[in-house]
Amino acid sequence: MKEFKGRVINGGYYRGEAVVSHQGVNTLATFQKSALAHADKVTAADQNNTDIFQKNLTGKALCLPQTIGSTTGGMVLQVICSMGINPACLLFSEHIDSLAGAGVILSVVWEHSNLIAIDQLGKEFLDTVRTGDTIEVTEDGTVRIL
């Protein structure tokens, strides 16, 4: 077991599967197709991100450095949370970017989402965690790779 401690943006408890992206996640390209299709899960649609392309992200811990892309990024996160098809966690190795931060805040305040967001987990976190790993996240920002 390996343990990392990050900064809590929105806390909560999670135990489940990790999906890992070693590059910034383009929220519009990743989530929009599933949202527009009124899908019952998010299948990552960004073909430029081979780490997560065509993977189910709903209910998973999305481990990433940051989000990238257009200014609609926060709104896209809010929309998928309103649909209940969002990842359970956004676990950032770096500081959360302003677009993802806005999306988390919109999701929590407007949608009463329990989207967990932890940042500043460090480069070693992203180098250690693998897609398919079971992880545990606690309220204080501790992330354990089990």
PDB file of C-alpha atoms in Angstrom:
ATOM      1  CA  MET A   1       0.000   0.000   0.000  1.00  0.00           C
ATOM      2  CA  LYS A   2       1.234   3.489  -0.889  1.00  0.00           C
ATOM      3  CA  GLU A   3      -0.219   6.628   0.707  1.00  0.00           C
ATOM      4  CA  PHE A   4      -0.362  10.224  -0.519  1.00  0.00           C
ATOM      5  CA  LYS A   5      -1.725  13.359   1.137  1.00  0.00           C
ATOM      6  CA  GLY A   6      -3.280  16.198  -0.848  1.00  0.00           C
ATOM      7  CA  ARG A   7      -5.268  19.369  -0.324  1.00  0.00           C
ATOM      8  CA  VAL A   8      -9.026  18.895   0.018  1.00  0.00           C
ATOM      9  CA  ILE A   9     -11.119  20.932  -2.424  1.00  0.00           C
ATOM     10  CA  ASN A  10     -14.272  18.900  -1.762  1.00  0.00           C
ATOM     11  CA  GLY A  11     -13.891  16.024   0.638  1.00  0.00           C
ATOM     12  CA  GLY A  12     -15.510  12.667   0.919  1.00  0.00           C
ATOM     13  CA  TYR A  13     -14.872   8.961   1.174  1.00  0.00           C
ATOM     14  CA  TYR A  14     -14.314   6.734  -1.839  1.00  0.00           C
ATOM     15  CA  ARG A  15     -13.076   3.224  -2.373  1.00  0.00           C
ATOM     16  CA  GLY A  16     -12.946   1.950  -5.918  1.00  0.00           C
ATOM     17  CA  GLU A  17     -11.187   1.909  -9.245  1.00  0.00           C
ATOM     18  CA  ALA A  18      -8.666   4.407 -10.554  1.00  0.00           C
ATOM     19  CA  VAL A  19      -8.498   5.625 -14.159  1.00  0.00           C
ATOM     20  CA  VAL A  20      -5.220   7.416 -14.864  1.00  0.00           C
ATOM     21  CA  SER A  21      -4.311  10.119 -17.368  1.00  0.00           C
ATOM     22  CA  HIS A  22      -0.691  11.234 -17.525  1.00  0.00           C
ATOM     23  CA  GLN A  23      -1.618  14.296 -19.575  1.00  0.00           C
ATOM     24  CA  GLY A  24      -4.115  17.075 -18.973  1.00  0.00           C
ATOM     25  CA  VAL A  25      -7.726  15.978 -19.466  1.00  0.00           C
ATOM     26  CA  ASN A  26      -9.692  18.031 -21.966  1.00  0.00           C
ATOM     27  CA  THR A  27     -13.079  18.159 -20.238  1.00  0.00           C
ATOM     28  CA  LEU A  28     -15.055  19.205 -23.308  1.00  0.00           C
ATOM     29  CA  ALA A  29     -13.551  16.523 -25.566  1.00  0.00           C
ATOM     30  CA  THR A  30     -13.774  13.863 -22.850  1.00  0.00           C
ATOM     31  CA  PHE A  31     -17.275  14.403 -21.448  1.00  0.00           C
ATOM     32  CA  GLN A  32     -19.389  16.305 -23.987  1.00  0.00           C
ATOM     33  CA  LYS A  33     -20.267  13.387 -26.274  1.00  0.00           C
ATOM     34  CA  SER A  34     -21.735  11.359 -23.386  1.00  0.00           C
ATOM     35  CA  ALA A  35     -23.604  14.415 -22.055  1.00  0.00           C
ATOM     36  CA  LEU A  36     -25.139  15.299 -25.419  1.00  0.00           C
ATOM     37  CA  ALA A  37     -26.168  11.673 -25.963  1.00  0.00           C
ATOM     38  CA  HIS A  38     -27.883  11.606 -22.533  1.00  0.00           C
ATOM     39  CA  ALA A  39     -25.811   8.491 -21.878  1.00  0.00           C
ATOM     40  CA  ASP A  40     -26.061   6.571 -18.633  1.00  0.00           C
ATOM     41  CA  LYS A  41     -22.260   6.659 -18.226  1.00  0.00           C
ATOM     42  CA  VAL A  42     -19.312   8.691 -19.459  1.00  0.00           C
ATOM     43  CA  THR A  43     -17.145   6.985 -22.010  1.00  0.00           C
ATOM     44  CA  ALA A  44     -14.085   9.200 -22.500  1.00  0.00           C
ATOM     45  CA  ALA A  45     -14.304  10.532 -26.061  1.00  0.00           C
ATOM     46  CA  ASP A  46     -11.019  12.451 -26.358  1.00  0.00           C
ATOM     47  CA  GLN A  47      -9.094  10.432 -28.927  1.00  0.00           C
ATOM     48  CA  ASN A  48      -6.035  12.599 -28.295  1.00  0.00           C
ATOM     49  CA  ASN A  49      -5.759  11.195 -24.759  1.00  0.00           C
ATOM     50  CA  THR A  50      -4.882   7.541 -25.267  1.00  0.00           C
ATOM     51  CA  ASP A  51      -4.634   6.947 -21.503  1.00  0.00           C
ATOM     52  CA  ILE A  52      -8.394   7.314 -21.022  1.00  0.00           C
ATOM     53  CA  PHE A  53      -9.926   7.146 -24.524  1.00  0.00           C
ATOM     54  CA  GLN A  54     -13.019   4.899 -24.569  1.00  0.00           C
ATOM     55  CA  LYS A  55     -12.744   4.108 -20.848  1.00  0.00           C
ATOM     56  CA  ASN A  56     -15.758   4.344 -18.547  1.00  0.00           C
ATOM     57  CA  LEU A  57     -15.184   7.227 -16.118  1.00  0.00           C
ATOM     58  CA  THR A  58     -18.516   7.179 -14.272  1.00  0.00           C
ATOM     59  CA  GLY A  59     -18.080   6.414 -10.598  1.00  0.00           C
ATOM     60  CA  LYS A  60     -14.299   6.055 -10.951  1.00  0.00           C
ATOM     61  CA  ALA A  61     -11.406   8.032  -9.478  1.00  0.00           C
ATOM     62  CA  LEU A  62      -9.989  10.058 -12.354  1.00  0.00           C
ATOM     63  CA  CYS A  63      -6.302  10.637 -11.577  1.00  0.00           C
ATOM     64  CA  LEU A  64      -4.767  13.456 -13.619  1.00  0.00           C
ATOM     65  CA  PRO A  65      -2.315  16.330 -13.542  1.00  0.00           C
ATOM     66  CA  GLN A  66      -4.867  19.048 -14.483  1.00  0.00           C
ATOM     67  CA  THR A  67      -7.733  19.679 -16.853  1.00  0.00           C
ATOM     68  CA  ILE A  68      -7.139  21.536 -20.111  1.00  0.00           C
ATOM     69  CA  GLY A  69      -9.256  23.019 -22.841  1.00  0.00           C
ATOM     70  CA  SER A  70     -11.841  25.672 -23.351  1.00  0.00           C
ATOM     71  CA  THR A  71     -13.559  27.864 -20.809  1.00  0.00           C
ATOM     72  CA  THR A  72     -16.605  25.579 -20.934  1.00  0.00           C
ATOM     73  CA  GLY A  73     -14.682  22.982 -18.903  1.00  0.00           C
ATOM     74  CA  GLY A  74     -16.289  23.871 -15.584  1.00  0.00           C
ATOM     75  CA  MET A  75     -19.759  23.880 -17.084  1.00  0.00           C
ATOM     76  CA  VAL A  76     -19.194  20.446 -18.638  1.00  0.00           C
ATOM     77  CA  LEU A  77     -18.261  19.057 -15.211  1.00  0.00           C
ATOM     78  CA  GLN A  78     -21.398  20.628 -13.729  1.00  0.00           C
ATOM     79  CA  VAL A  79     -23.573  19.112 -16.490  1.00  0.00           C
ATOM     80  CA  ILE A  80     -22.277  15.563 -16.065  1.00  0.00           C
ATOM     81  CA  CYS A  81     -22.757  15.895 -12.296  1.00  0.00           C
ATOM     82  CA  SER A  82     -26.338  17.060 -12.863  1.00  0.00           C
ATOM     83  CA  MET A  83     -26.842  13.899 -14.941  1.00  0.00           C
ATOM     84  CA  GLY A  84     -25.248  11.679 -12.279  1.00  0.00           C
ATOM     85  CA  ILE A  85     -22.666  10.253 -14.688  1.00  0.00           C
ATOM     86  CA  ASN A  86     -19.571  11.967 -13.309  1.00  0.00           C
ATOM     87  CA  PRO A  87     -16.389  10.397 -11.962  1.00  0.00           C
ATOM     88  CA  ALA A  88     -16.590   9.930  -8.194  1.00  0.00           C
ATOM     89  CA  CYS A  89     -13.265  11.697  -7.683  1.00  0.00           C
ATOM     90  CA  LEU A  90     -10.921  14.066  -9.429  1.00  0.00           C
ATOM     91  CA  LEU A  91      -7.457  13.449  -8.005  1.00  0.00           C
ATOM     92  CA  PHE A  92      -4.927  16.008  -9.220  1.00  0.00           C
ATOM     93  CA  SER A  93      -1.171  15.534  -8.986  1.00  0.00           C
ATOM     94  CA  GLU A  94      -0.742  19.310  -9.461  1.00  0.00           C
ATOM     95  CA  HIS A  95      -2.723  22.326  -8.247  1.00  0.00           C
ATOM     96  CA  ILE A  96      -6.319  22.185  -9.429  1.00  0.00           C
ATOM     97  CA  ASP A  97      -6.762  24.494 -12.404  1.00  0.00           C
ATOM     98  CA  SER A  98      -9.350  27.280 -12.359  1.00  0.00           C
ATOM     99  CA  LEU A  99     -11.694  25.577 -14.854  1.00  0.00           C
ATOM    100  CA  ALA A 100     -11.895  22.327 -12.889  1.00  0.00           C
ATOM    101  CA  GLY A 101     -12.171  24.290  -9.646  1.00  0.00           C
ATOM    102  CA  ALA A 102     -15.143  26.214 -11.019  1.00  0.00           C
ATOM    103  CA  GLY A 103     -16.743  22.962 -12.191  1.00  0.00           C
ATOM    104  CA  VAL A 104     -16.350  21.331  -8.790  1.00  0.00           C
ATOM    105  CA  ILE A 105     -17.833  24.376  -7.032  1.00  0.00           C
ATOM    106  CA  LEU A 106     -20.762  24.577  -9.478  1.00  0.00           C
ATOM    107  CA  SER A 107     -21.394  20.858  -9.081  1.00  0.00           C
ATOM    108  CA  VAL A 108     -21.359  20.935  -5.296  1.00  0.00           C
ATOM    109  CA  VAL A 109     -23.368  24.149  -4.852  1.00  0.00           C
ATOM    110  CA  TRP A 110     -25.892  23.887  -7.690  1.00  0.00           C
ATOM    111  CA  GLU A 111     -26.181  20.129  -8.155  1.00  0.00           C
ATOM    112  CA  HIS A 112     -25.535  19.004  -4.568  1.00  0.00           C
ATOM    113  CA  SER A 113     -22.957  16.640  -6.052  1.00  0.00           C
ATOM    114  CA  ASN A 114     -20.594  14.710  -3.852  1.00  0.00           C
ATOM    115  CA  LEU A 115     -17.791  15.007  -6.426  1.00  0.00           C
ATOM    116  CA  ILE A 116     -14.588  14.552  -4.448  1.00  0.00           C
ATOM    117  CA  ALA A 117     -11.681  16.747  -5.520  1.00  0.00           C
ATOM    118  CA  ILE A 118      -8.184  16.528  -4.045  1.00  0.00           C
ATOM    119  CA  ASP A 119      -5.171  18.333  -5.485  1.00  0.00           C
ATOM    120  CA  GLN A 120      -1.428  18.631  -4.866  1.00  0.00           C
ATOM    121  CA  LEU A 121      -0.958  14.860  -4.568  1.00  0.00           C
ATOM    122  CA  GLY A 122       2.416  15.174  -6.297  1.00  0.00           C
ATOM    123  CA  LYS A 123       4.176  13.754  -9.327  1.00  0.00           C
ATOM    124  CA  GLU A 124       4.982  10.530  -7.483  1.00  0.00           C
ATOM    125  CA  PHE A 125       1.245   9.884  -7.096  1.00  0.00           C
ATOM    126  CA  LEU A 126       0.688   9.988 -10.849  1.00  0.00           C
ATOM    127  CA  ASP A 127       3.829   7.899 -11.431  1.00  0.00           C
ATOM    128  CA  THR A 128       2.611   5.244  -8.960  1.00  0.00           C
ATOM    129  CA  VAL A 129      -1.136   4.827  -9.537  1.00  0.00           C
ATOM    130  CA  ARG A 130      -2.275   2.673 -12.460  1.00  0.00           C
ATOM    131  CA  THR A 131      -5.600   2.319 -14.226  1.00  0.00           C
ATOM    132  CA  GLY A 132      -7.476  -0.509 -12.544  1.00  0.00           C
ATOM    133  CA  ASP A 133      -5.829  -0.034  -9.141  1.00  0.00           C
ATOM    134  CA  THR A 134      -8.135   0.022  -6.145  1.00  0.00           C
ATOM    135  CA  ILE A 135      -7.760   3.257  -4.225  1.00  0.00           C
ATOM    136  CA  GLU A 136      -9.211   4.680  -1.059  1.00  0.00           C
ATOM    137  CA  VAL A 137      -9.795   8.389  -0.489  1.00  0.00           C
ATOM    138  CA  THR A 138     -10.606   9.790   2.946  1.00  0.00           C
ATOM    139  CA  GLU A 139     -12.135  13.098   4.075  1.00  0.00           C
ATOM    140  CA  ASP A 140      -8.752  14.535   5.085  1.00  0.00           C
ATOM    141  CA  GLY A 141      -7.261  14.235   1.572  1.00  0.00           C
ATOM    142  CA  THR A 142      -5.411  10.970   2.119  1.00  0.00           C
ATOM    143  CA  VAL A 143      -5.278   8.745  -0.966  1.00  0.00           C
ATOM    144  CA  ARG A 144      -4.165   5.133  -0.563  1.00  0.00           C
ATOM    145  CA  ILE A 145      -3.315   2.833  -3.453  1.00  0.00           C
ATOM    146  CA  LEU A 146      -4.307  -0.577  -2.133  1.00  0.00           C
TER     147      LEU A 146
END
